Amino acid sequence: MAAAQTQPFLSDIQTLRKRAREHIAQGAVTPGYHADRDTVLKLLNEALATEIICILRYKRHYYSAKGIHAESVAAEFLEHANEEQQHADQIAERITQLGGEPDFSPDGLSTRSHAEYVEGDSLEEMIKEDLVAERIAIDSYREMVNYLGHEDSTTRRMLEEILAKEEEHADDLASLLQGMGHH
Ligand SMILES: [Fe+2]
Ligand SMILES: [Fe+2]
């Protein structure tokens, strides 16, 4: 048919409508979803664990910095904690959209996470540990984005937005370190 010739990459409307009616229980996951769903869900749950660990670490650092009257650094830690919370929520939301179960279990949380929970004894150590964690997150999000390619563009777009925010976080922390005399 003519339409198929001009737009060979699009399914015709009848096929789209028919496919959408099949497997309605799968919600947002249509037969056109070509990514390996189990792998995507596993990766997303690892990312969720990473975000939760980062929330916990930033919260710990926030209260510690407040306790030593480092108010501007504390404010930065709190801002990051809140943004990691938003990331965790976005990721959990996407996991359920894909028909998976977001893993919030404290059992094995730090093993599932890419980044580590390190308390740090001084303000400088806290900032350094946070910077290391952000750099780990940046690399793992970049790998996930590359893995997804065009197979699941919604998940990829979400991860790209999160990746951009983690890069901002790393930059903030590098500036804080520089402000403390590290170049
Ligand atoms: Fe994050
Ligand atoms: Fe971050």
Tab-separated table of C-alpha atoms and ligand atoms in Angstrom:
chain	number	residue	atom	x	y	z
A	1	MET	CA	0.000	0.000	0.000
A	2	ALA	CA	1.119	3.563	-0.695
A	3	ALA	CA	1.418	4.679	2.932
A	4	ALA	CA	3.678	1.746	3.713
A	5	GLN	CA	5.953	2.749	0.871
A	6	THR	CA	6.362	6.352	1.973
A	7	GLN	CA	6.680	5.440	5.665
A	8	PRO	CA	8.092	1.915	5.686
A	9	PHE	CA	9.128	2.100	9.345
A	10	LEU	CA	5.600	2.701	10.656
A	11	SER	CA	3.017	0.021	11.284
A	12	ASP	CA	-0.326	0.759	9.658
A	13	ILE	CA	-3.123	1.957	11.913
A	14	GLN	CA	-5.065	-1.318	11.792
A	15	THR	CA	-2.047	-3.293	12.971
A	16	LEU	CA	-1.294	-0.781	15.732
A	17	ARG	CA	-4.905	-0.860	16.953
A	18	LYS	CA	-5.038	-4.654	16.852
A	19	ARG	CA	-1.775	-5.039	18.759
A	20	ALA	CA	-2.830	-2.470	21.376
A	21	ARG	CA	-5.938	-4.549	22.132
A	22	GLU	CA	-3.919	-7.678	22.705
A	23	HIS	CA	-2.239	-8.093	26.104
A	24	ILE	CA	-4.056	-5.120	27.634
A	25	ALA	CA	-2.972	-6.275	31.121
A	26	GLN	CA	0.613	-5.404	30.195
A	27	GLY	CA	-0.284	-1.710	30.380
A	28	ALA	CA	2.463	0.445	28.890
A	29	VAL	CA	4.378	-2.595	27.611
A	30	THR	CA	3.153	-3.243	24.074
A	31	PRO	CA	4.301	-5.951	21.642
A	32	GLY	CA	6.354	-3.161	20.015
A	33	TYR	CA	8.579	-2.997	23.105
A	34	HIS	CA	11.801	-4.556	21.877
A	35	ALA	CA	14.165	-4.177	24.823
A	36	ASP	CA	14.995	-7.160	27.016
A	37	ARG	CA	12.537	-6.306	29.782
A	38	ASP	CA	14.130	-8.504	32.465
A	39	THR	CA	17.517	-6.894	31.890
A	40	VAL	CA	16.040	-3.384	31.865
A	41	LEU	CA	14.197	-4.092	35.124
A	42	LYS	CA	17.368	-5.468	36.710
A	43	LEU	CA	19.354	-2.401	35.644
A	44	LEU	CA	16.627	-0.066	36.889
A	45	ASN	CA	16.506	-1.803	40.269
A	46	GLU	CA	20.278	-1.412	40.569
A	47	ALA	CA	19.889	2.274	39.734
A	48	LEU	CA	17.109	2.522	42.334
A	49	ALA	CA	19.390	0.971	44.971
A	50	THR	CA	22.137	3.419	43.971
A	51	GLU	CA	19.807	6.388	44.404
A	52	ILE	CA	18.606	5.153	47.805
A	53	ILE	CA	22.193	4.706	49.013
A	54	CYS	CA	22.976	8.224	47.755
A	55	ILE	CA	19.954	9.662	49.599
A	56	LEU	CA	21.100	7.994	52.828
A	57	ARG	CA	24.713	9.148	52.424
A	58	TYR	CA	23.750	12.740	51.599
A	59	LYS	CA	21.319	12.844	54.541
A	60	ARG	CA	24.036	11.597	56.860
A	61	HIS	CA	26.451	14.204	55.452
A	62	TYR	CA	23.819	16.931	55.709
A	63	TYR	CA	23.281	16.358	59.439
A	64	SER	CA	27.011	15.964	60.094
A	65	ALA	CA	27.866	19.204	58.248
A	66	LYS	CA	25.080	21.055	60.055
A	67	GLY	CA	26.518	19.798	63.333
A	68	ILE	CA	29.867	21.423	62.570
A	69	HIS	CA	28.251	24.670	61.329
A	70	ALA	CA	29.229	24.194	57.685
A	71	GLU	CA	25.896	25.628	56.595
A	72	SER	CA	26.520	26.248	52.893
A	73	VAL	CA	27.973	22.760	52.344
A	74	ALA	CA	25.125	21.271	54.390
A	75	ALA	CA	22.623	23.078	52.152
A	76	GLU	CA	24.287	21.550	49.072
A	77	PHE	CA	24.140	18.044	50.608
A	78	LEU	CA	20.443	18.483	51.374
A	79	GLU	CA	19.685	19.701	47.854
A	80	HIS	CA	21.453	16.655	46.418
A	81	ALA	CA	19.617	14.297	48.811
A	82	ASN	CA	16.289	15.709	47.628
A	83	GLU	CA	17.239	15.376	43.970
A	84	GLU	CA	18.385	11.768	44.480
A	85	GLN	CA	14.955	11.178	46.050
A	86	GLN	CA	13.306	12.492	42.879
A	87	HIS	CA	15.476	10.153	40.812
A	88	ALA	CA	14.507	7.182	42.995
A	89	ASP	CA	10.818	8.070	42.513
A	90	GLN	CA	11.165	8.412	38.723
A	91	ILE	CA	12.966	5.074	38.484
A	92	ALA	CA	10.454	3.248	40.722
A	93	GLU	CA	7.624	4.702	38.637
A	94	ARG	CA	9.207	3.456	35.417
A	95	ILE	CA	9.790	-0.014	36.910
A	96	THR	CA	6.075	-0.362	37.652
A	97	GLN	CA	5.163	0.991	34.192
A	98	LEU	CA	7.260	-1.805	32.733
A	99	GLY	CA	5.385	-4.355	34.839
A	100	GLY	CA	8.221	-4.894	37.310
A	101	GLU	CA	8.489	-4.514	41.060
A	102	PRO	CA	10.632	-1.726	42.523
A	103	ASP	CA	13.006	-3.265	45.053
A	104	PHE	CA	13.030	-1.127	48.215
A	105	SER	CA	14.226	-3.959	50.435
A	106	PRO	CA	16.975	-2.971	52.894
A	107	ASP	CA	18.350	-6.523	52.568
A	108	GLY	CA	21.232	-6.408	50.114
A	109	LEU	CA	20.642	-2.746	49.338
A	110	SER	CA	24.320	-1.783	49.434
A	111	THR	CA	25.198	-4.823	47.291
A	112	ARG	CA	22.676	-3.870	44.602
A	113	SER	CA	23.887	-0.266	44.619
A	114	HIS	CA	26.716	0.850	42.355
A	115	ALA	CA	27.742	3.676	44.680
A	116	GLU	CA	28.883	3.140	48.259
A	117	TYR	CA	27.738	4.457	51.615
A	118	VAL	CA	30.781	6.107	53.204
A	119	GLU	CA	30.276	8.385	56.192
A	120	GLY	CA	33.569	10.306	56.103
A	121	ASP	CA	35.198	11.848	59.177
A	122	SER	CA	35.690	15.398	57.946
A	123	LEU	CA	33.791	17.774	55.712
A	124	GLU	CA	36.454	17.330	53.061
A	125	GLU	CA	36.190	13.542	53.202
A	126	MET	CA	32.410	13.716	52.902
A	127	ILE	CA	32.639	15.882	49.796
A	128	LYS	CA	35.277	13.573	48.281
A	129	GLU	CA	33.168	10.455	48.936
A	130	ASP	CA	30.132	12.127	47.419
A	131	LEU	CA	32.147	13.101	44.375
A	132	VAL	CA	33.377	9.512	43.958
A	133	ALA	CA	29.792	8.235	44.230
A	134	GLU	CA	28.575	10.756	41.649
A	135	ARG	CA	31.331	9.733	39.251
A	136	ILE	CA	30.306	6.080	39.656
A	137	ALA	CA	26.669	7.032	39.012
A	138	ILE	CA	27.664	9.047	35.920
A	139	ASP	CA	29.512	6.086	34.407
A	140	SER	CA	26.783	3.561	35.178
A	141	TYR	CA	24.001	5.807	33.831
A	142	ARG	CA	26.023	6.452	30.681
A	143	GLU	CA	26.444	2.705	30.182
A	144	MET	CA	22.727	2.116	30.673
A	145	VAL	CA	21.878	4.858	28.164
A	146	ASN	CA	24.218	3.274	25.611
A	147	TYR	CA	22.818	-0.191	26.307
A	148	LEU	CA	19.224	0.948	25.755
A	149	GLY	CA	19.941	2.785	22.508
A	150	HIS	CA	16.652	2.895	20.591
A	151	GLU	CA	15.195	-0.214	22.232
A	152	ASP	CA	13.410	1.687	25.028
A	153	SER	CA	13.590	5.405	24.368
A	154	THR	CA	11.365	6.417	27.318
A	155	THR	CA	13.655	4.753	29.841
A	156	ARG	CA	16.685	6.064	28.005
A	157	ARG	CA	15.387	9.644	28.052
A	158	MET	CA	14.674	9.426	31.781
A	159	LEU	CA	18.172	8.087	32.444
A	160	GLU	CA	19.709	10.813	30.278
A	161	GLU	CA	17.968	13.473	32.400
A	162	ILE	CA	19.175	11.812	35.593
A	163	LEU	CA	22.689	11.532	34.132
A	164	ALA	CA	22.724	15.290	33.425
A	165	LYS	CA	21.732	15.968	37.033
A	166	GLU	CA	24.466	13.664	38.382
A	167	GLU	CA	26.980	15.589	36.265
A	168	GLU	CA	25.739	18.801	37.877
A	169	HIS	CA	26.144	17.201	41.307
A	170	ALA	CA	29.716	16.158	40.541
A	171	ASP	CA	30.493	19.663	39.311
A	172	ASP	CA	29.008	21.230	42.493
A	173	LEU	CA	31.145	18.942	44.645
A	174	ALA	CA	34.313	19.632	42.643
A	175	SER	CA	33.678	23.372	43.171
A	176	LEU	CA	33.212	22.845	46.898
A	177	LEU	CA	36.521	20.970	47.051
A	178	GLN	CA	38.254	23.714	45.102
A	179	GLY	CA	36.831	26.258	47.513
A	180	MET	CA	38.548	24.327	50.291
A	181	GLY	CA	41.918	24.750	48.601
A	182	HIS	CA	42.035	21.635	46.393
A	183	HIS	CA	42.867	22.131	42.753
B	1	FE	FE	20.573	10.597	41.439
B	2	FE	FE	23.758	12.756	42.350
